Short mmCIF file of C-alpha atoms in Angstrom, two decimals:
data_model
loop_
_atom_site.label_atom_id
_atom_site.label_comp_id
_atom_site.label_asym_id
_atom_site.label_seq_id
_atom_site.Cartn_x
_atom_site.Cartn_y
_atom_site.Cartn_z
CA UNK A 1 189.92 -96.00 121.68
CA UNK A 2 190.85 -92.88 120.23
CA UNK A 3 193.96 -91.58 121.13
CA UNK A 4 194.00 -88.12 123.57
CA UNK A 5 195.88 -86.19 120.70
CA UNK A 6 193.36 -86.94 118.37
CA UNK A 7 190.89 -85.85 120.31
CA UNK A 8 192.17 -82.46 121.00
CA UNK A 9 193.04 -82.23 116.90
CA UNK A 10 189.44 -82.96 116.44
CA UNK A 11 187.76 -80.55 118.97
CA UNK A 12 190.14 -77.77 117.37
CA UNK A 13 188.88 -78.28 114.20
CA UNK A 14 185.24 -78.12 115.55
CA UNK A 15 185.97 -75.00 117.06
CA UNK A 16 187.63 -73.42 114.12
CA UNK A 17 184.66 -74.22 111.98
CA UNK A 18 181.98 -72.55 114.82
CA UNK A 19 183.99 -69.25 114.84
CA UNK A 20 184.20 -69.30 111.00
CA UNK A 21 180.56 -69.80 110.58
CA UNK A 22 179.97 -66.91 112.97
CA UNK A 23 181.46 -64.29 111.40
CA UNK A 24 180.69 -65.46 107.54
CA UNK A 25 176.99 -65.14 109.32
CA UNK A 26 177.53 -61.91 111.10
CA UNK A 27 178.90 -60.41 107.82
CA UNK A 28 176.33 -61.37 105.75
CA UNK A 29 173.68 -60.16 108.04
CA UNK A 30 175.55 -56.30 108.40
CA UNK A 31 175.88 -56.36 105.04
CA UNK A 32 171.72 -57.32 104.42
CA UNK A 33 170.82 -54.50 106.74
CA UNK A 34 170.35 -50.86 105.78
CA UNK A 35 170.91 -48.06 108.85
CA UNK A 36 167.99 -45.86 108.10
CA UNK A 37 169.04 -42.48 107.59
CA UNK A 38 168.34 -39.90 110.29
CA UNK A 39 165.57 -37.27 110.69
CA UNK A 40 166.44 -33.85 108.68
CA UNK A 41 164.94 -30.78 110.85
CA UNK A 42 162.83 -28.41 108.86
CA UNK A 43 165.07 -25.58 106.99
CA UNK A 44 163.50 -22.15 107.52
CA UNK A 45 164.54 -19.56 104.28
CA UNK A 46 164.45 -15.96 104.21
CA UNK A 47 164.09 -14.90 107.81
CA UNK A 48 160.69 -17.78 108.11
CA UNK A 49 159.10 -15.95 104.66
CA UNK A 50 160.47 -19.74 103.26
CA UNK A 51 159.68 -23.37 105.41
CA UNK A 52 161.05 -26.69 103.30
CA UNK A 53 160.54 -30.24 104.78
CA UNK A 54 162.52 -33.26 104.00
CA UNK A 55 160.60 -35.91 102.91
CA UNK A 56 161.37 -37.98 106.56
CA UNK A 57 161.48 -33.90 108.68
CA UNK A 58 160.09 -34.52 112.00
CA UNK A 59 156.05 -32.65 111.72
CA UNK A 60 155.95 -33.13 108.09
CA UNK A 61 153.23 -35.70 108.86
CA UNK A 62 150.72 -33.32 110.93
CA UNK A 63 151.03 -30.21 108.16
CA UNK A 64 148.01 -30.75 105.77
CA UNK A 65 147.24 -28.24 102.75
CA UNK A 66 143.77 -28.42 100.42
CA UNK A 67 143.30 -26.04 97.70
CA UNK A 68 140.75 -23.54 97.69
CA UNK A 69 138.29 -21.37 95.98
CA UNK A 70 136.11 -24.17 94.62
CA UNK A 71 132.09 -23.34 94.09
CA UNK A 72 130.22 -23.26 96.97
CA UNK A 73 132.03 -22.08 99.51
CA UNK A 74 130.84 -19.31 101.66
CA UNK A 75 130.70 -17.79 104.87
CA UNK A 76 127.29 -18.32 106.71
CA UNK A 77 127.36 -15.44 109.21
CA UNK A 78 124.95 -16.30 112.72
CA UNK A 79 124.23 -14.57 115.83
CA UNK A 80 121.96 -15.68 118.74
CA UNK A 81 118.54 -14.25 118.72
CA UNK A 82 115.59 -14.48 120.91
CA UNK A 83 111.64 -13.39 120.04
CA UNK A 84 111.50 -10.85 122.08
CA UNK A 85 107.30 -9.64 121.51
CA UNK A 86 104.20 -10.95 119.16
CA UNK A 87 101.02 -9.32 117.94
CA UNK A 88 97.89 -11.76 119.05
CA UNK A 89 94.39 -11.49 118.47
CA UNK A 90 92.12 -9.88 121.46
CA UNK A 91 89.51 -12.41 122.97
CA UNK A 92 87.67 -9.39 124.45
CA UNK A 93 87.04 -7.04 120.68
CA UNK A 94 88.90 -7.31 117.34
CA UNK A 95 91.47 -5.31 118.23
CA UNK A 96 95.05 -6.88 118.48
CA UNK A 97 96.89 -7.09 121.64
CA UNK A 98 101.36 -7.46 121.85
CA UNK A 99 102.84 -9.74 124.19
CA UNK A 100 105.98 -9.36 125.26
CA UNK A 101 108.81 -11.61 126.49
CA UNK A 102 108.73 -9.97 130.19
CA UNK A 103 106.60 -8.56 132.47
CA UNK A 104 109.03 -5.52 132.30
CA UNK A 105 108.87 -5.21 129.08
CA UNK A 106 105.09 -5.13 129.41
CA UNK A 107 105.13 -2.63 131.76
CA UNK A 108 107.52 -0.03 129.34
CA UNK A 109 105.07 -0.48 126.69
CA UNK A 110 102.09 0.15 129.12
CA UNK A 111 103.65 2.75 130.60
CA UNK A 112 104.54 4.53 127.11
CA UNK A 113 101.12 4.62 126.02
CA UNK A 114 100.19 6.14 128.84
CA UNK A 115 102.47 9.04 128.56
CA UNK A 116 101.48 9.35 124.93
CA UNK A 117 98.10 10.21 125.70
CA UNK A 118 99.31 12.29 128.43
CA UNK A 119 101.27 14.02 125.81
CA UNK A 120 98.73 14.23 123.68
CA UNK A 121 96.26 15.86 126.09
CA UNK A 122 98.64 18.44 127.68
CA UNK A 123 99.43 19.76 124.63
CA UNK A 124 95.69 20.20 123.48
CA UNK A 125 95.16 21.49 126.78
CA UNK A 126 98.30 23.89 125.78
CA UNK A 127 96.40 25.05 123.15
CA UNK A 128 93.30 25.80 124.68
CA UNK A 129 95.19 27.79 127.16
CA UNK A 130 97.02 30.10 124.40
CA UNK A 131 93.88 30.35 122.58
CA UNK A 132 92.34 31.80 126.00
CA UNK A 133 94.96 33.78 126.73
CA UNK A 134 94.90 35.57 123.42
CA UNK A 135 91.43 36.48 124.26
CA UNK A 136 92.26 37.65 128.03
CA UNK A 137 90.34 34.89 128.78
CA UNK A 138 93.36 33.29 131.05
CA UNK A 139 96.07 34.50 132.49
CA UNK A 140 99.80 34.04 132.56
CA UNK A 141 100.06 31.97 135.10
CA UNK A 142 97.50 29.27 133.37
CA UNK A 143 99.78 29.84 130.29
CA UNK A 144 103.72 28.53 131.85
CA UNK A 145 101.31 25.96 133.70
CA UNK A 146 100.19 24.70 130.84
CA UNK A 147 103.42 24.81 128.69
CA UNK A 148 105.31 22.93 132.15
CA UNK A 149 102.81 20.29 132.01
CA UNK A 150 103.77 19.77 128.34
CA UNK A 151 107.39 19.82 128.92
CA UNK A 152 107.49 16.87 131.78
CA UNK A 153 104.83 14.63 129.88
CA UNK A 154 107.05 14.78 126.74
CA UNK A 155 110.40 14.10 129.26
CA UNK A 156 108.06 10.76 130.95
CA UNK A 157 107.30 10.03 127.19
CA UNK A 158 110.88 10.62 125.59
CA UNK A 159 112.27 8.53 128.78
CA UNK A 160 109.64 5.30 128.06
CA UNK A 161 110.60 5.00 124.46
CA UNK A 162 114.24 5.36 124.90
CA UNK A 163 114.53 2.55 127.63
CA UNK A 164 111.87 0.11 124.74
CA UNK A 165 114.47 1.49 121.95
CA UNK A 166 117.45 0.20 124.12
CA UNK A 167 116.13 -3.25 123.48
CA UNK A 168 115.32 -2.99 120.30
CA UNK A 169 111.99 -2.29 120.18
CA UNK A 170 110.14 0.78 118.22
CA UNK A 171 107.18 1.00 120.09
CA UNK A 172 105.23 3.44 117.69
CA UNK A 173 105.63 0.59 115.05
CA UNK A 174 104.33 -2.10 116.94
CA UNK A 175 100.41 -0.75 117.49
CA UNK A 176 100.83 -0.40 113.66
CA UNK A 177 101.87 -3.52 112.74
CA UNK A 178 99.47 -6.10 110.83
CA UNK A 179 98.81 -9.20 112.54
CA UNK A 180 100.92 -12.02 112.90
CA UNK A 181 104.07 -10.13 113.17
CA UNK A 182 106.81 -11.17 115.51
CA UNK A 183 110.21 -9.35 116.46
CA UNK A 184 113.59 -10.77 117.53
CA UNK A 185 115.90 -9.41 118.73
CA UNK A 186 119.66 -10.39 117.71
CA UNK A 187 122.65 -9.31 118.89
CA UNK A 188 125.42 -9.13 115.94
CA UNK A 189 129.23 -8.46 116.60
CA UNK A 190 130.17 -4.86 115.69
CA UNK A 191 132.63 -6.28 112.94
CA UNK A 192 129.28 -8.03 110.99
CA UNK A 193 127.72 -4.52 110.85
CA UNK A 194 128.77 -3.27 107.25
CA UNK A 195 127.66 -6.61 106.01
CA UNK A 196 123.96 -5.63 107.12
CA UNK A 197 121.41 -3.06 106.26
CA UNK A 198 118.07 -2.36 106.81
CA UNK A 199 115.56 -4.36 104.95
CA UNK A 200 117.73 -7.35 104.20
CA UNK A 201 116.04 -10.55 104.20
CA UNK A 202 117.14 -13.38 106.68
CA UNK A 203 116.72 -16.55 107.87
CA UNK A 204 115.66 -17.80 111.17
CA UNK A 205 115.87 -21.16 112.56
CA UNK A 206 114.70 -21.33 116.53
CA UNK A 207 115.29 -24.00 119.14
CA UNK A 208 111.86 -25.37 119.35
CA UNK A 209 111.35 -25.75 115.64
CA UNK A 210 115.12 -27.00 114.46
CA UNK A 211 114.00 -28.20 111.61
CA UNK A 212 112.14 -25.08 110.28
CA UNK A 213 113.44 -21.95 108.63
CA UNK A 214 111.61 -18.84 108.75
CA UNK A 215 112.32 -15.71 106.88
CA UNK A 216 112.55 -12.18 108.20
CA UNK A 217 113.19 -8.78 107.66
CA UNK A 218 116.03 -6.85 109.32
CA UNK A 219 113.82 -3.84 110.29
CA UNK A 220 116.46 -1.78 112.31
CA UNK A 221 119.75 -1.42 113.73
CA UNK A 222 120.94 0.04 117.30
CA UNK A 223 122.31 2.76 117.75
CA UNK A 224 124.91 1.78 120.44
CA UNK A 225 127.61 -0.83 120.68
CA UNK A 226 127.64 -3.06 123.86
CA UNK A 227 131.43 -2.25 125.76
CA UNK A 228 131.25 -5.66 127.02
CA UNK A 229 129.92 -7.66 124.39
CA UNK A 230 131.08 -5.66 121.14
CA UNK A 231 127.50 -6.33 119.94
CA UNK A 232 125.05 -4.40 117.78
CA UNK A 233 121.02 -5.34 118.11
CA UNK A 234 119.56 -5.97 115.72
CA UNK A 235 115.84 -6.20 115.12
CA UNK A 236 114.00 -8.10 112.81
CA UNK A 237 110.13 -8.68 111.93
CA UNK A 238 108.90 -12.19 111.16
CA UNK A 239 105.26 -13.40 110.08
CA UNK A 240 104.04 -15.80 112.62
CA UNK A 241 101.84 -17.63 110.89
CA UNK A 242 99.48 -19.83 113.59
CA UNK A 243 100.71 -18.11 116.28
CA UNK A 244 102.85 -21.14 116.86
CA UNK A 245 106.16 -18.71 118.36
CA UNK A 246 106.11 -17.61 121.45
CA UNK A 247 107.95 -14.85 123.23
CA UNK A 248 111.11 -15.72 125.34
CA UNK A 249 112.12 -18.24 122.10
CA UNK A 250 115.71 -18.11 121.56
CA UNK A 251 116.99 -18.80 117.81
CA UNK A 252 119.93 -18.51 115.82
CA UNK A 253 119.92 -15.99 112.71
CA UNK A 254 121.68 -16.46 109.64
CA UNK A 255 122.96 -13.37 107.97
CA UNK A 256 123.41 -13.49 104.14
CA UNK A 257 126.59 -14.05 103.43
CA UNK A 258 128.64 -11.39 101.50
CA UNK A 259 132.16 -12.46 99.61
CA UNK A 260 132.92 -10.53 96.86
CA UNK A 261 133.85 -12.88 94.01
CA UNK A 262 137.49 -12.71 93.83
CA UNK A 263 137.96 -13.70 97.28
CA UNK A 264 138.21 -17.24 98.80
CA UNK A 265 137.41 -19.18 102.18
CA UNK A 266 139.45 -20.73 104.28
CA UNK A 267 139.16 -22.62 107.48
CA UNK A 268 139.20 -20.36 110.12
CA UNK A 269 142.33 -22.51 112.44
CA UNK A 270 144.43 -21.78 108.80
CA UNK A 271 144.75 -18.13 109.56
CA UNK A 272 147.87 -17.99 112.52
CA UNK A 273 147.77 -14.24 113.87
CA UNK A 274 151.13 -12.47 114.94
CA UNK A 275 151.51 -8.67 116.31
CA UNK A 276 148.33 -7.69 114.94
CA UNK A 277 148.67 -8.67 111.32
CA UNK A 278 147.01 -12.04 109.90
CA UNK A 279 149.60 -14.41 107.90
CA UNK A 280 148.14 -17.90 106.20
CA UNK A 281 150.70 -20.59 104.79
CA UNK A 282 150.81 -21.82 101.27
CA UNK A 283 152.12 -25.19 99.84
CA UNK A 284 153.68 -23.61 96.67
CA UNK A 285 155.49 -26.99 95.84
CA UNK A 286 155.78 -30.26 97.69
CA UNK A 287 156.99 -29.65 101.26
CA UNK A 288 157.71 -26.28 100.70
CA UNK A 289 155.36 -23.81 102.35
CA UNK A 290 155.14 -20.00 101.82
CA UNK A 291 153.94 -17.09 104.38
CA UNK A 292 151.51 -15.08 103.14
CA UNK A 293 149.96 -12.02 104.96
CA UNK A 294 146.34 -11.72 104.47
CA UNK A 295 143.29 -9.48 104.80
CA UNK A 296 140.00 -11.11 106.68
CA UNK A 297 136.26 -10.74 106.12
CA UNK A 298 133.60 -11.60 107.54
CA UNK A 299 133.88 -14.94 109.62
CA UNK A 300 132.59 -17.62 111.88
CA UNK A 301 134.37 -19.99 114.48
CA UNK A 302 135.06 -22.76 111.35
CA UNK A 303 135.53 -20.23 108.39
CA UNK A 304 136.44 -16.60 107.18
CA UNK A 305 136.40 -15.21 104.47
CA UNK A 306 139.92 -13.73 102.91
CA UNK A 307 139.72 -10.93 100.83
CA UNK A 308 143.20 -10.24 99.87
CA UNK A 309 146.39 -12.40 99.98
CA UNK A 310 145.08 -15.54 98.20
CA UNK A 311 143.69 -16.54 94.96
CA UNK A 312 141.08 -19.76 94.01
CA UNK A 313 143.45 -22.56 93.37
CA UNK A 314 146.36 -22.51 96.08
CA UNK A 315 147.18 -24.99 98.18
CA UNK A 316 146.63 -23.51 101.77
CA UNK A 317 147.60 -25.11 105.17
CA UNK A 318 144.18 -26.27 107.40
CA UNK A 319 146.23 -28.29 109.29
CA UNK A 320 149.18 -27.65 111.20
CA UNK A 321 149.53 -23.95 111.20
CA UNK A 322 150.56 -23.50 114.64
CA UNK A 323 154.07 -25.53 113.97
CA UNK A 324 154.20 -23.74 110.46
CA UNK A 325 153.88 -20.40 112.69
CA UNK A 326 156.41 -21.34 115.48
CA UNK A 327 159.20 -21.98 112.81
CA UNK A 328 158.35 -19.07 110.61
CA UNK A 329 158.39 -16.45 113.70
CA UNK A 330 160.65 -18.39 115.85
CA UNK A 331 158.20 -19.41 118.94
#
């Protein structure tokens, strides 16, 4: 039997060793471990003209830059469209008829060749008058009859092709046009305009046929801009080859696109816009990221096209320019 002060010697001892073990343990595990370092905020240089990330800055992660300027890239410019009349052959005689998109617009076109050949006779009737007048033949009266007659069939005229010119149609074309000729109608923002003239060549895709282009001729452009819309029609003459289009066809049109060669595209969401002006970000070196004012072209909803403020090669932001913009201006 071992003695009760042995006992207590020995469970000492035990205990002495546990504790020791501990903290030889405990050390060696503290000194294994490595406290990772804490995030470093973004510094913004030179009143937010300057924006350097640390390598472990808090955002660095969503900011993505690709350079730009290689060959290819363009802006294809499109506005909605819709085929708004067609020439078709007569079942009746020869002779071509249109048809039109509406029975209103039917009706205009009816109704202003009508008062073209009431036009037409009023003023031969005009002359006949002055011509008997001359010879005492009529009298004065017949004469400002005649010339009032003339004066309200050319207002009914004047008034039918103005409201078919308001949707873009020029009716004293169309009964001259060959056969197989179809007109859209497009309506282009105001700020595509100087991009297109008369007699440029186009392409046409519509939603029945997606998978077939046409080609087209931008015949003419209004001569008013829409206050709601900002819009500019725009008409355009396409061969309809079969007869297979139909009026009331909507379609997209796409606009040749027109970047001069020095300047570069960019993805529309890199272009961050700030009291009027237009500013893009630039990687210049790694994490560091420039502000850049810029001047835009022509553009769709994915791209525009920048004509001054960039050059082919740098590194621009596409992602991530709405934090890049809220340290830079300070919101």
């Amino acid at each position: 039997m071992i003695p009760s002060s042995n006992k207590l010697r020995i469970l000492l001892i035990v205990l002495v060793a546990a504790v020791s073990v501990s903290i030889v343990s405990f050390t060696l595990n503290k000194g294994g471990k490595k406290t990772p370092p804490r995030p470093q905020k973004a510094i913004v240089h030179d009143h937010g003209e300057r924006i350097e990330f640390k390598e472990n800055s808090p955002g660095l992660e969503i900011v993505k830059s690709a350079e730009i300027g290689k060959p290819g890239e363009f802006v294809n410019v499109e506005a909605p469209a819709r085929l708004i009349a067609t020439t078709s052959p007569s079942v009746s005689d020869s002779e071509q008829i249109v048809l039109f998109e509406s029975a209103e617009l039917n009706d205009l076109y009816v109704g202003y060749v009508h008062a073209k050949n009431s036009l037409n006779r009023s003023r031969k009737n005009l002359d006949r008058i002055k011509d008997m007048f001359k010879h005492r033949v009529a009298t004065e009266k017949d004469l400002i009859e005649a010339e009032t007659e003339v004066n309200n069939d050319e207002a009914e005229f004047a008034e039918f092709e103005g409201k078919l010119r308001a949707v873009g149609l020029n009716p004293a074309m169309i009964k001259k046009a060959p056969g197989q000729t179809a007109w859209i109608i497009s309506d282009v923002p105001e700020s595509q305009l100087s991009n297109l003239q008369k007699g440029k060549r186009v392409r046409v895709v519509f939603n029945s046929f997606p998978n077939q282009e046409w080609t087209g001729t931008a015949e003419a452009l209004g001569d008013n801009v829409d206050p709601y819309t900002r819009t500019v029609k725009v008409r355009i003459a396409i061969k309809n080859e079969g007869y297979r289009l139909k009026p009331g066809m909507f379609a997209t049109v796409k606009f040749p696109e027109e970047t001069g060669s020095d300047s570069v595209v960019i993805p529309f969401n890199s272009v961050v816009t700030v009291e009027g002006k237009n500013y893009v970000f630039v990687e210049e070196t790694a994490h560091e990221f420039f502000r850049r004012e810029v001047v835009l072209g022509i553009s769709t909803r994915e791209r525009v096209n920048v004509l001054e403020g960039l050059t082919k090669g740098d590194k621009v932001v596409v992602e991530g320019a709405i934090l890049l913009k809220g340290l830079s201006f300070g919101f």
